[in-house]
Short mmCIF file of N, CA and C in Angstrom, two decimals:
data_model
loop_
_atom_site.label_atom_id
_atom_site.label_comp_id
_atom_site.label_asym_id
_atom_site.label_seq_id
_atom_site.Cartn_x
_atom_site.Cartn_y
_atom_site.Cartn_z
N UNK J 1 0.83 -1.18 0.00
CA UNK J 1 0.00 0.00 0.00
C UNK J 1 0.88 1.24 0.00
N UNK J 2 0.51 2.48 -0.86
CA UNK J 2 1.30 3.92 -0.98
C UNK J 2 0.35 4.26 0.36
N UNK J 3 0.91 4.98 1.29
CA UNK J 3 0.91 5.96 2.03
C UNK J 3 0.67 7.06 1.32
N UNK J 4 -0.94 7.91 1.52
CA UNK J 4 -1.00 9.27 1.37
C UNK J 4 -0.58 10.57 1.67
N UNK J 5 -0.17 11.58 1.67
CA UNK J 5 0.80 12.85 2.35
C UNK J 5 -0.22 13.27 3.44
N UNK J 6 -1.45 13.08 3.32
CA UNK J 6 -1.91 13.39 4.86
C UNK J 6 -2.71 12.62 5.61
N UNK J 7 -2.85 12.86 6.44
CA UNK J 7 -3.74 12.32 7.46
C UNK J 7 -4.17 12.99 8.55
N UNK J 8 -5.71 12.67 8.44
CA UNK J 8 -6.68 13.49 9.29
C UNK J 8 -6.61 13.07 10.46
N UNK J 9 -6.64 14.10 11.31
CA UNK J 9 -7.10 14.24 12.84
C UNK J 9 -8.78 14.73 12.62
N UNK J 10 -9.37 13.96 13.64
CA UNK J 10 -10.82 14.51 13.73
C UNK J 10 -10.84 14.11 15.28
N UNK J 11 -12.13 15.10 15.85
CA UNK J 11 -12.44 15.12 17.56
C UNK J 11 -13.45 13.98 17.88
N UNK J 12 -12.93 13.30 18.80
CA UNK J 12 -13.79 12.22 19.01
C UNK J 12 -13.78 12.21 20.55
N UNK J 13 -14.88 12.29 21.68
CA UNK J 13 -14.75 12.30 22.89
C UNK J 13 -13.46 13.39 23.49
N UNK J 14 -13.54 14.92 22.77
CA UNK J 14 -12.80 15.65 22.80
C UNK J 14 -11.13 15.42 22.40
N UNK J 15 -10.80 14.45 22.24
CA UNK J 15 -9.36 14.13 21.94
C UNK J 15 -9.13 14.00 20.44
N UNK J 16 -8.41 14.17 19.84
CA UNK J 16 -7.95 14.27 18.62
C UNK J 16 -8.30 12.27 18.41
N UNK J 17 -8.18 11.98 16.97
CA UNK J 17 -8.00 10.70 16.61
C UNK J 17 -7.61 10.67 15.34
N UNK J 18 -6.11 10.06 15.35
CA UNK J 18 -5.56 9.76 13.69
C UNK J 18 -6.40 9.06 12.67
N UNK J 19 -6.77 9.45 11.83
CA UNK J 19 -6.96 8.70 10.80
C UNK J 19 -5.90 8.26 9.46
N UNK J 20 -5.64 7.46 9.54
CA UNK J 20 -4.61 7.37 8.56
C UNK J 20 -5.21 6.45 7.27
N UNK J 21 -4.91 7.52 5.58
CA UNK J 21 -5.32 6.65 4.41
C UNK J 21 -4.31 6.80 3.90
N UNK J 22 -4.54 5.04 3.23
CA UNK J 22 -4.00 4.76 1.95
C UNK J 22 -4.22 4.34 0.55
N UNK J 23 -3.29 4.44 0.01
CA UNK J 23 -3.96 3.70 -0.83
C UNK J 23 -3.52 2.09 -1.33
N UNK J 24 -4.78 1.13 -1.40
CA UNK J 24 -4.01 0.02 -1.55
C UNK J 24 -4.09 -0.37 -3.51
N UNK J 25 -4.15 -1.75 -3.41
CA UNK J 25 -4.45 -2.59 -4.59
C UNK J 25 -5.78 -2.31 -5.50
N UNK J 26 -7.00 -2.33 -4.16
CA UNK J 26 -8.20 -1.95 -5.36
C UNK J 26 -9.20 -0.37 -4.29
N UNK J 27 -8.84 0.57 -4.55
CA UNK J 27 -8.97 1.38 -3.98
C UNK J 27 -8.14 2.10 -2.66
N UNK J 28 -8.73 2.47 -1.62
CA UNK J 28 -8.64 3.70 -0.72
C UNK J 28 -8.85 2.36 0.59
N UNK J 29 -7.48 2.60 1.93
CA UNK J 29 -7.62 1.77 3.08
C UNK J 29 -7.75 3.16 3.88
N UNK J 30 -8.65 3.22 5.57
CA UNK J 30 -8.66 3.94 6.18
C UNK J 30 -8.47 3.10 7.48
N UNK J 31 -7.48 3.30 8.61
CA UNK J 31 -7.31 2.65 9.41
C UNK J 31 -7.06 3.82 11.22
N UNK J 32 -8.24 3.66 12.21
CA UNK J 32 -8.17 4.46 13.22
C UNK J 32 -8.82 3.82 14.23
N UNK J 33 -7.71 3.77 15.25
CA UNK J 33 -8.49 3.17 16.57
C UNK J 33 -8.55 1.67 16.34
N UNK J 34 -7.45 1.65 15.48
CA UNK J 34 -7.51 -0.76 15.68
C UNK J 34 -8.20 -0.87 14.10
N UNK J 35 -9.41 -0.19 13.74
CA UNK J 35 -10.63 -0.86 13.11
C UNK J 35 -9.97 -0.17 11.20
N UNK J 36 -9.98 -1.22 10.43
CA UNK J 36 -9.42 -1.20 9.36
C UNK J 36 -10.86 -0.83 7.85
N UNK J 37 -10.56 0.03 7.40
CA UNK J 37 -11.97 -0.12 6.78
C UNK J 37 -11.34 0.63 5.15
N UNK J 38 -11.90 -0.71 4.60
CA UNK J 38 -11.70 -0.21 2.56
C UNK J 38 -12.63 0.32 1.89
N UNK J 39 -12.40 1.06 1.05
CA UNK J 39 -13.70 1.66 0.42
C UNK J 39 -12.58 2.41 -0.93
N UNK J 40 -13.60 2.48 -1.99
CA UNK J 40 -13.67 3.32 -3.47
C UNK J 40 -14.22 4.65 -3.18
N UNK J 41 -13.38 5.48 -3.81
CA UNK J 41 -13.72 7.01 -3.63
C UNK J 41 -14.43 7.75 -5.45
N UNK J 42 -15.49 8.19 -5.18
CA UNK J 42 -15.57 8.61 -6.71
C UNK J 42 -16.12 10.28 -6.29
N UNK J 43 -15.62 10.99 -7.24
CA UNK J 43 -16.45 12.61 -7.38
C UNK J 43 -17.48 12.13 -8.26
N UNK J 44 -18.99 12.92 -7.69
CA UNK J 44 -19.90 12.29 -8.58
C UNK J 44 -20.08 14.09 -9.51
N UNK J 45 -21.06 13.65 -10.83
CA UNK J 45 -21.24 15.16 -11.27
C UNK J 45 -21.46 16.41 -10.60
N UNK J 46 -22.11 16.31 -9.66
CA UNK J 46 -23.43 17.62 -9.21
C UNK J 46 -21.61 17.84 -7.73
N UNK J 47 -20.92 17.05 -7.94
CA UNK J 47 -19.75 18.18 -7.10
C UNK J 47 -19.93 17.27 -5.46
N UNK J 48 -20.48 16.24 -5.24
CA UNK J 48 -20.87 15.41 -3.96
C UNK J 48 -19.44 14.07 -4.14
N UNK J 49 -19.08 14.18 -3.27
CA UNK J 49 -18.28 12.79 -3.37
C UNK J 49 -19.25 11.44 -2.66
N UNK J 50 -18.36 10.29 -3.42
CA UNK J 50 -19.04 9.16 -2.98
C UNK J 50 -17.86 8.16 -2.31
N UNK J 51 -18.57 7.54 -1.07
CA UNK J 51 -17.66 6.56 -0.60
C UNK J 51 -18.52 5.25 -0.33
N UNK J 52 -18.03 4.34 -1.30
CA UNK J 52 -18.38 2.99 -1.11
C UNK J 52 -17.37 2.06 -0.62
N UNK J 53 -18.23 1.62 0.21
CA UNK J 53 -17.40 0.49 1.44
C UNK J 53 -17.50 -0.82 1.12
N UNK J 54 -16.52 -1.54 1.83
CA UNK J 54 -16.66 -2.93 1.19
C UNK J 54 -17.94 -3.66 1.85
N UNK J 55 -18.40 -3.54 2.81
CA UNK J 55 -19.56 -3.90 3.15
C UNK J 55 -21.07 -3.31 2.69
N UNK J 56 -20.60 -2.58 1.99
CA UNK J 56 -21.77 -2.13 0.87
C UNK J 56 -22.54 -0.73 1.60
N UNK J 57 -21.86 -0.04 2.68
CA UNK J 57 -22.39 1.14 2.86
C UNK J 57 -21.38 2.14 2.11
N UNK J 58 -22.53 3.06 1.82
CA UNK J 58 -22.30 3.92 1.05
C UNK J 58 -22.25 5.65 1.81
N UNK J 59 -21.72 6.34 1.80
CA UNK J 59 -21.47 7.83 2.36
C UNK J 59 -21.36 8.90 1.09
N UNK J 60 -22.38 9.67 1.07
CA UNK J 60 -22.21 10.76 -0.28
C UNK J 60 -22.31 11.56 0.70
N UNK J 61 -21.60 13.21 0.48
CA UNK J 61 -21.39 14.21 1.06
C UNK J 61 -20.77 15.04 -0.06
N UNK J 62 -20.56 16.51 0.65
CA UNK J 62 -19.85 17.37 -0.05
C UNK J 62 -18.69 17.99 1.49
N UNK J 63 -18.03 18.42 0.84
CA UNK J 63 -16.16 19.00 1.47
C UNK J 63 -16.30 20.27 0.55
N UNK J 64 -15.50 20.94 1.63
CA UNK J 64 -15.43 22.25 0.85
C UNK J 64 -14.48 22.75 2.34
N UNK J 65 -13.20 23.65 2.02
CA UNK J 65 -12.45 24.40 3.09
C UNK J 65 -13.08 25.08 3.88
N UNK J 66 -12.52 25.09 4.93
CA UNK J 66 -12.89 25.81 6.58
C UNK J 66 -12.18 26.70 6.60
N UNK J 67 -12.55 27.92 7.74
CA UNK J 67 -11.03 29.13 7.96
C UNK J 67 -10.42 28.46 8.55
N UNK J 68 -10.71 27.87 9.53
CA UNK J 68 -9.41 28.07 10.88
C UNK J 68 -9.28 26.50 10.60
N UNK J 69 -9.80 24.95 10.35
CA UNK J 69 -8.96 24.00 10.80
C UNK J 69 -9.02 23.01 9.73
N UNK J 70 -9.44 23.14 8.78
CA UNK J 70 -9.31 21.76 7.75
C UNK J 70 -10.47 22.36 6.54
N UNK J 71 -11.28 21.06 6.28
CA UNK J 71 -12.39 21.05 5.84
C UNK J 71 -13.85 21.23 7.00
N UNK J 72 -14.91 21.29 5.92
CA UNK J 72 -16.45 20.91 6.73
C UNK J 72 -16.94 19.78 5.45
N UNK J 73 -17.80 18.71 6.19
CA UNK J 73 -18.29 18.26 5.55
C UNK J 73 -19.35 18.68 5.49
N UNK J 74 -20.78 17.90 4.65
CA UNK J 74 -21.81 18.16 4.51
C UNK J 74 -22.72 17.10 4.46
N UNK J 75 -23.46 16.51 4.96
CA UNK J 75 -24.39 15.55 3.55
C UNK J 75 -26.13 14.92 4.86
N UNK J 76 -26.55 14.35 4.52
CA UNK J 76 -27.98 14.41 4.76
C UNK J 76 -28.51 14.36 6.46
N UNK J 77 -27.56 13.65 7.31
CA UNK J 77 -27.50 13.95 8.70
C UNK J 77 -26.79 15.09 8.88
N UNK J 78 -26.22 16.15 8.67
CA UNK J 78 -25.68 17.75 8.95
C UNK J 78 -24.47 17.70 8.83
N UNK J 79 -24.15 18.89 9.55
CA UNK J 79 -22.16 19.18 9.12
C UNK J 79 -21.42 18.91 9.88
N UNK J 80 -20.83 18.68 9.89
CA UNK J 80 -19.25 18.48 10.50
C UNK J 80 -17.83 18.68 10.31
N UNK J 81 -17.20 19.31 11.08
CA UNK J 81 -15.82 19.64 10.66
C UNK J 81 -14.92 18.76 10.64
N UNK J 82 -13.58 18.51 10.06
CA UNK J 82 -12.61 17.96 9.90
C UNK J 82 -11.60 18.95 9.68
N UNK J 83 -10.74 18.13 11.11
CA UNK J 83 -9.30 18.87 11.12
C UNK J 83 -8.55 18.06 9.87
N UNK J 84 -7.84 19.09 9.43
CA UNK J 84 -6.39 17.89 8.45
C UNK J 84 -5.33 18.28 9.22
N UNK J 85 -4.43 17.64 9.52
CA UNK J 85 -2.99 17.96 9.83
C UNK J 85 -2.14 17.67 9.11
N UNK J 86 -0.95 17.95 8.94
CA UNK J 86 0.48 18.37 8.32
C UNK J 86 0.59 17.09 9.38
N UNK J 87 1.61 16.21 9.28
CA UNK J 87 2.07 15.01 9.65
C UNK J 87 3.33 15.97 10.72
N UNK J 88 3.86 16.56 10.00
CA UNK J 88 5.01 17.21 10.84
C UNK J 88 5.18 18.29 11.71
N UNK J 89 4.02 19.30 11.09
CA UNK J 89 3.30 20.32 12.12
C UNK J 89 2.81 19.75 13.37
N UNK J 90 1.91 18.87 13.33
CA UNK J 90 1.48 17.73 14.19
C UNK J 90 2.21 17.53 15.21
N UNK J 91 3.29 16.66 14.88
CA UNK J 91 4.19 16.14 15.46
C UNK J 91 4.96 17.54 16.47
N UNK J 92 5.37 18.43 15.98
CA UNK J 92 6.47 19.29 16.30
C UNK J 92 4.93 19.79 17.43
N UNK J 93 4.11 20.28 17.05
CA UNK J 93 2.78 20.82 18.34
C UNK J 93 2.55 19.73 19.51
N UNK J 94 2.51 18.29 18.90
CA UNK J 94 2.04 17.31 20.59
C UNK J 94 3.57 17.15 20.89
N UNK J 95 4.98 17.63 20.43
CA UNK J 95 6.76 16.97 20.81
C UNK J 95 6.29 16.83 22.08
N UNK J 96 6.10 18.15 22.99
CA UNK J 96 6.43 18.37 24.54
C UNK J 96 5.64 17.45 25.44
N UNK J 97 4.57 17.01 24.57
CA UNK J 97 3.97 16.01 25.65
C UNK J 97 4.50 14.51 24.95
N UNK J 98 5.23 14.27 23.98
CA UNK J 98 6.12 13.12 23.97
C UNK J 98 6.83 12.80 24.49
N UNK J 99 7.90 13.90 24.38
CA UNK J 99 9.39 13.61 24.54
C UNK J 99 9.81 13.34 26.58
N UNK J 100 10.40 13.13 26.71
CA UNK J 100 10.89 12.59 28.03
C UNK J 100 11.24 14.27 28.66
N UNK J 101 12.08 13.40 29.84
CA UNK J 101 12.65 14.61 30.46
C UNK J 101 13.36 16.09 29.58
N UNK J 102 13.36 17.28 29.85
CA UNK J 102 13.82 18.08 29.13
C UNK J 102 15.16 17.67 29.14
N UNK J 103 16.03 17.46 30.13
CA UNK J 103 17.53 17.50 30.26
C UNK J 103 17.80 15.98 29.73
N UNK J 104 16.77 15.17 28.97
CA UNK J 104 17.80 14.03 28.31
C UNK J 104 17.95 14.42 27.04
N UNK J 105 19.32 13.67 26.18
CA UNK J 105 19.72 13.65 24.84
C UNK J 105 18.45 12.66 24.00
N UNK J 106 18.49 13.80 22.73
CA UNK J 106 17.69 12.93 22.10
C UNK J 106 18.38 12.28 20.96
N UNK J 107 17.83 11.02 20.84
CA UNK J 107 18.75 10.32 19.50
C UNK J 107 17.67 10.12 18.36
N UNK J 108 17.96 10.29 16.94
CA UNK J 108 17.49 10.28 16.12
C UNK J 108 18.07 8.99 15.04
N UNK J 109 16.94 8.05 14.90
CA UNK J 109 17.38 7.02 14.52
C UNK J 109 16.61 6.82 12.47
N UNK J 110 17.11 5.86 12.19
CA UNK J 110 16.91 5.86 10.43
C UNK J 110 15.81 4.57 11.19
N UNK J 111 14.43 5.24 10.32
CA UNK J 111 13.26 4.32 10.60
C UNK J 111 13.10 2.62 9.73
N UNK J 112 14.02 3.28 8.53
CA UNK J 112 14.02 2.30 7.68
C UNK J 112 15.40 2.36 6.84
N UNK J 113 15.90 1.23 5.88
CA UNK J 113 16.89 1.03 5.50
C UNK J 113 16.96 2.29 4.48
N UNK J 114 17.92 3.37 4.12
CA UNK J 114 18.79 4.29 2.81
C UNK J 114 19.43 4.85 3.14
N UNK J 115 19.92 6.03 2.17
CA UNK J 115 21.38 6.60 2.27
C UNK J 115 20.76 8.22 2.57
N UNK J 116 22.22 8.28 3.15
CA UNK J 116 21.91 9.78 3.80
C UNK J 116 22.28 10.56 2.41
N UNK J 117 21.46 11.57 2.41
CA UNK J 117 21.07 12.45 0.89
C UNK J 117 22.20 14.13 1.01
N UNK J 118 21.32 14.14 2.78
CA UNK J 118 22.44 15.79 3.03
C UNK J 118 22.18 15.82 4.52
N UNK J 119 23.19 16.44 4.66
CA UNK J 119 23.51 16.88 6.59
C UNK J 119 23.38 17.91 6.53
N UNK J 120 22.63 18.76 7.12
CA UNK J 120 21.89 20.21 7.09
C UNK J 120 22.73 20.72 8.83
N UNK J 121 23.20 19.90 9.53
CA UNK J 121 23.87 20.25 11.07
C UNK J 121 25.19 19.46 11.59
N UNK J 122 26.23 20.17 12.01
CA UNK J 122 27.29 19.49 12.34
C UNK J 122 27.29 19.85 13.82
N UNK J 123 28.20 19.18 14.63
CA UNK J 123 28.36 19.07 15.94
C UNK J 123 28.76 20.48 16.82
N UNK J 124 27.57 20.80 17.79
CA UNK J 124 27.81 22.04 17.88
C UNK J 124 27.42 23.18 17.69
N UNK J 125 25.93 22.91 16.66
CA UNK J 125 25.25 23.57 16.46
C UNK J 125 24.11 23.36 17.12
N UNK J 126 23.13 25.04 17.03
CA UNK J 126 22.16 25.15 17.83
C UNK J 126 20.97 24.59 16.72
N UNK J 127 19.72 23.94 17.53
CA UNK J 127 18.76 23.82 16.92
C UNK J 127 17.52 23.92 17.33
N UNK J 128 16.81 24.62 16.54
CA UNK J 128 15.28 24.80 16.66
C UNK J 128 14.24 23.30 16.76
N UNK J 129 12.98 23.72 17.11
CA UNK J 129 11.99 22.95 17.30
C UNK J 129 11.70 22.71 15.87
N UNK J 130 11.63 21.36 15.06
CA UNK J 130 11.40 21.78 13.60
C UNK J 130 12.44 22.01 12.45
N UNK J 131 13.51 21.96 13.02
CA UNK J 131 14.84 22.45 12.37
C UNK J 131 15.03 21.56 11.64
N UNK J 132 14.95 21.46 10.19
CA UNK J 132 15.91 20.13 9.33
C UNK J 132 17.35 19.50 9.93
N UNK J 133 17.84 18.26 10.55
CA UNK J 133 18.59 18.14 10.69
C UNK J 133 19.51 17.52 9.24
N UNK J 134 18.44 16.24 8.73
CA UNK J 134 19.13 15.60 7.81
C UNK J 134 18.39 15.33 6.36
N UNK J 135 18.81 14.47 5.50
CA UNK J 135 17.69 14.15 4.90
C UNK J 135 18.26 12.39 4.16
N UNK J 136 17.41 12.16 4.29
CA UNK J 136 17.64 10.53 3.70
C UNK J 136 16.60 9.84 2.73
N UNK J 137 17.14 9.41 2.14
CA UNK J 137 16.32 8.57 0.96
C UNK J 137 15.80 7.29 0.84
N UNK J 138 14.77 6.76 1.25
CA UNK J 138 14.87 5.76 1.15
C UNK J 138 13.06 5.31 0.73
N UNK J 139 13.27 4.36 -0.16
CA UNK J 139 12.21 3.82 -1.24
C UNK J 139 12.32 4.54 -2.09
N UNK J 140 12.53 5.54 -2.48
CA UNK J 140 12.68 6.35 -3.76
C UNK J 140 11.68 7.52 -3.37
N UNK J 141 12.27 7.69 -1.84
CA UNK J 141 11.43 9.25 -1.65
C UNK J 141 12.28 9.93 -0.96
N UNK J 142 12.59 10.98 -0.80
CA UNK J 142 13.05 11.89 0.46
C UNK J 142 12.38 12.22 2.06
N UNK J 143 12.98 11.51 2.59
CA UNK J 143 12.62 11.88 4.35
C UNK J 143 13.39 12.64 5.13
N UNK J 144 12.81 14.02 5.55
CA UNK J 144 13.27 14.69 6.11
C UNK J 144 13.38 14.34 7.68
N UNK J 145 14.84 14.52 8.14
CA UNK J 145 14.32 14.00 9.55
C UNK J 145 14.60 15.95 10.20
N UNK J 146 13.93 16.42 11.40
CA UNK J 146 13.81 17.42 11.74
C UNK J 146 13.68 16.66 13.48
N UNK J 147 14.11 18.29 13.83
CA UNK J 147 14.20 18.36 15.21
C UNK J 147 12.98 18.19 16.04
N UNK J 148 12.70 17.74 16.95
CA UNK J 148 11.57 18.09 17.67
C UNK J 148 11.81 19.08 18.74
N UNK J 149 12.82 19.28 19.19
CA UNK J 149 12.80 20.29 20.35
C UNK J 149 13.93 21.18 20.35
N UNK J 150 13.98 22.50 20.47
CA UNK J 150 15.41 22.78 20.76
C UNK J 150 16.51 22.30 21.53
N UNK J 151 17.64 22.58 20.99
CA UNK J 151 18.89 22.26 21.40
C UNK J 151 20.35 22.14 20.77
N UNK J 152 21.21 21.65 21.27
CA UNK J 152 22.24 21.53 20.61
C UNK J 152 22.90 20.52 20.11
N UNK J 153 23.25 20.02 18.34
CA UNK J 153 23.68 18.92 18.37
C UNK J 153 25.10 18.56 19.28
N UNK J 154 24.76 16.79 19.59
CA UNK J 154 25.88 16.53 20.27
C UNK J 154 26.71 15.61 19.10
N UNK J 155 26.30 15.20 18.53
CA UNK J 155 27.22 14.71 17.84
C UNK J 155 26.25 14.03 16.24
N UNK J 156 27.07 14.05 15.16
CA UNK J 156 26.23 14.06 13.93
C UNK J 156 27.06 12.43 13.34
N UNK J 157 26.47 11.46 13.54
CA UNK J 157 26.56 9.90 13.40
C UNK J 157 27.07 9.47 12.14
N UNK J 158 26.46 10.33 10.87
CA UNK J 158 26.78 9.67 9.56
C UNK J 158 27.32 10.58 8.79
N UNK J 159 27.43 10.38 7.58
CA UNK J 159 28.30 11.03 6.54
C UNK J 159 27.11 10.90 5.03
N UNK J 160 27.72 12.22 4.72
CA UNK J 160 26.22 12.53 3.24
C UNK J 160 27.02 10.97 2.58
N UNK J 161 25.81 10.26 1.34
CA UNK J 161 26.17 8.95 0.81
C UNK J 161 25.91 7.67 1.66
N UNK J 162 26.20 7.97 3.18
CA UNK J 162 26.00 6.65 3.52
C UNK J 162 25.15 5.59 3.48
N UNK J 163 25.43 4.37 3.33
CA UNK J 163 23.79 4.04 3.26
C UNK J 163 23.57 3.79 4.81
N UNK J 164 22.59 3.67 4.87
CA UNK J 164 21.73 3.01 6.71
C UNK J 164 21.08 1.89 6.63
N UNK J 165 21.25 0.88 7.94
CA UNK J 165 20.16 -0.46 7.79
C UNK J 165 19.15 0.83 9.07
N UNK J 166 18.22 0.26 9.13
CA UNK J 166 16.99 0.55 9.75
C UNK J 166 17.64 -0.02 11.26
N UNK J 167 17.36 1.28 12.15
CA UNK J 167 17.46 1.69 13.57
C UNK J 167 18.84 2.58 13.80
N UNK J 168 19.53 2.43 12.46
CA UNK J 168 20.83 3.17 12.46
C UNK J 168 20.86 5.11 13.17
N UNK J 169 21.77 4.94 13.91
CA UNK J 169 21.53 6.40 14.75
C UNK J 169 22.08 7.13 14.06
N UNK J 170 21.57 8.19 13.59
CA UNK J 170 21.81 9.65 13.02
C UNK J 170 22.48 10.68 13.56
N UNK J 171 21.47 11.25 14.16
CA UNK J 171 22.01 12.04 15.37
C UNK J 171 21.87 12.36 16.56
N UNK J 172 22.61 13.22 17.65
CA UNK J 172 22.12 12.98 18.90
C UNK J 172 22.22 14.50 19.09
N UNK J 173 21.00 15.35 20.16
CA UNK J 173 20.43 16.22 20.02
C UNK J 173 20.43 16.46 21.68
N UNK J 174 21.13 17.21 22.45
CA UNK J 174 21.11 17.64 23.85
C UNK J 174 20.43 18.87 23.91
N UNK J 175 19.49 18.62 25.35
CA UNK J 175 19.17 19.77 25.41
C UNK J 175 19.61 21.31 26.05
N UNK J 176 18.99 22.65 25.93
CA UNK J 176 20.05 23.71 26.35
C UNK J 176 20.84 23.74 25.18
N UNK J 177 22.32 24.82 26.21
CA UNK J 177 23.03 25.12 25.13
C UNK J 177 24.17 25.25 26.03
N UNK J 178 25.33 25.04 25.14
CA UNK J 178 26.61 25.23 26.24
C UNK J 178 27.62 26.09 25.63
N UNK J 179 26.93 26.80 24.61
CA UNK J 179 27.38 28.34 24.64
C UNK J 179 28.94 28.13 23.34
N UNK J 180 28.99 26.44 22.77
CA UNK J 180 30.25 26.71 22.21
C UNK J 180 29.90 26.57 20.81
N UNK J 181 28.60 26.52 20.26
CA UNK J 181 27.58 26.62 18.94
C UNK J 181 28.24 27.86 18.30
N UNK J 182 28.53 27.86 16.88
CA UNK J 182 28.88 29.30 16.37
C UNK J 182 28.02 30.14 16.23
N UNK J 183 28.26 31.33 16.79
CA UNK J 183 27.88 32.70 17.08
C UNK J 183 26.57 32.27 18.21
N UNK J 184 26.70 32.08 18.92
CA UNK J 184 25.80 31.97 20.48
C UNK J 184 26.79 32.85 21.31
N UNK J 185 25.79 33.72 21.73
CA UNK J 185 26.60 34.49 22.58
C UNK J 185 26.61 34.04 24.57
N UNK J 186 27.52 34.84 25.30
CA UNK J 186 27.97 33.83 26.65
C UNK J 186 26.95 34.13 27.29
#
């Protein structure tokens, strides 16, 4: 299955809930909360989309952009909003309630087997929440890996070209600053 570039957050019992689509073999997979569900997507004329499920329910509605958080839907029980999120916006907004203690090092590992493409940070430098550290290639796409929190690299693991097996450490990311980053002042 291709992995789509986004995936929806929508409010369910006030808490956010991933929805994640793909696409498989004979249509569109949607998978949230354990429960796996396939369905065919068609735009029909009059501008309504259609979603047919493999169990033979059917969902027609209309989408159309929101100001402030995604889309709204539409269709014969009333409206509803849908957040979309940025996969990485996402991520970098819930970091602080991920990440561990502030004062541990963070290590940044290769999720899957390729070669490092470019090193955007060497040892010693300061980094932002979000900051490109690296970038790596692998399946025949570009993955950016980025910072989640500020700080300073402690040490930068690989070399542009290399290749990586999957769990291979990248880089390691302390937090604070110890003032010897170029141009940080004392």
């Amino acid at each position: 299955m291709k992995a789509l570039a986004v995936y929806v957050l929508r409010e369910r019992d006030g808490a956010p809930q991933e929805i994640h689509i793909e696409s498989g073999i004979s249509g569109l997979v949607a998978s949230y909360a354990g429960i796996v569900e396939r369905f065919e997507a068609a735009a029909l004329p009059d501008g309504r989309v259609s979603l047919l499920f493999e169990d033979g329910r059917q969902f027609c509605g209309r989408a159309r952009p929101a100001a402030t958080f995604g889309i709204e839907m539409w269709h014969a029980s009333g409206r509803r909003p849908v957040r979309i999120a940025d996969p990485l916006r996402d991520r970098i907004a819930h970091a602080a309630e991920e990440v561990g203690s502030p004062d541990e090092e963070e290590e940044f590992r290769a999720l899957m087997p390729g070669r490092v493409i470019e090193i955007k940070v060497a040892e010693g430098d300061r980094v932002e929440a979000g900051q490109l550290l690296l970038v790596i290639e692998a399946m025949k796409m570009h993955n950016e890996i980025r910072c989640d929190r500020p700080g300073v690299v402690a040490s930068v693991e690989v070399s542009t070209g290399q290749l990586l097996e999957g769990g291979a450490l990248l880089v390691i990311v302390r937090p604070g600053s110890d003032g010897s980053s170029p141009g940080s002042s004392p």
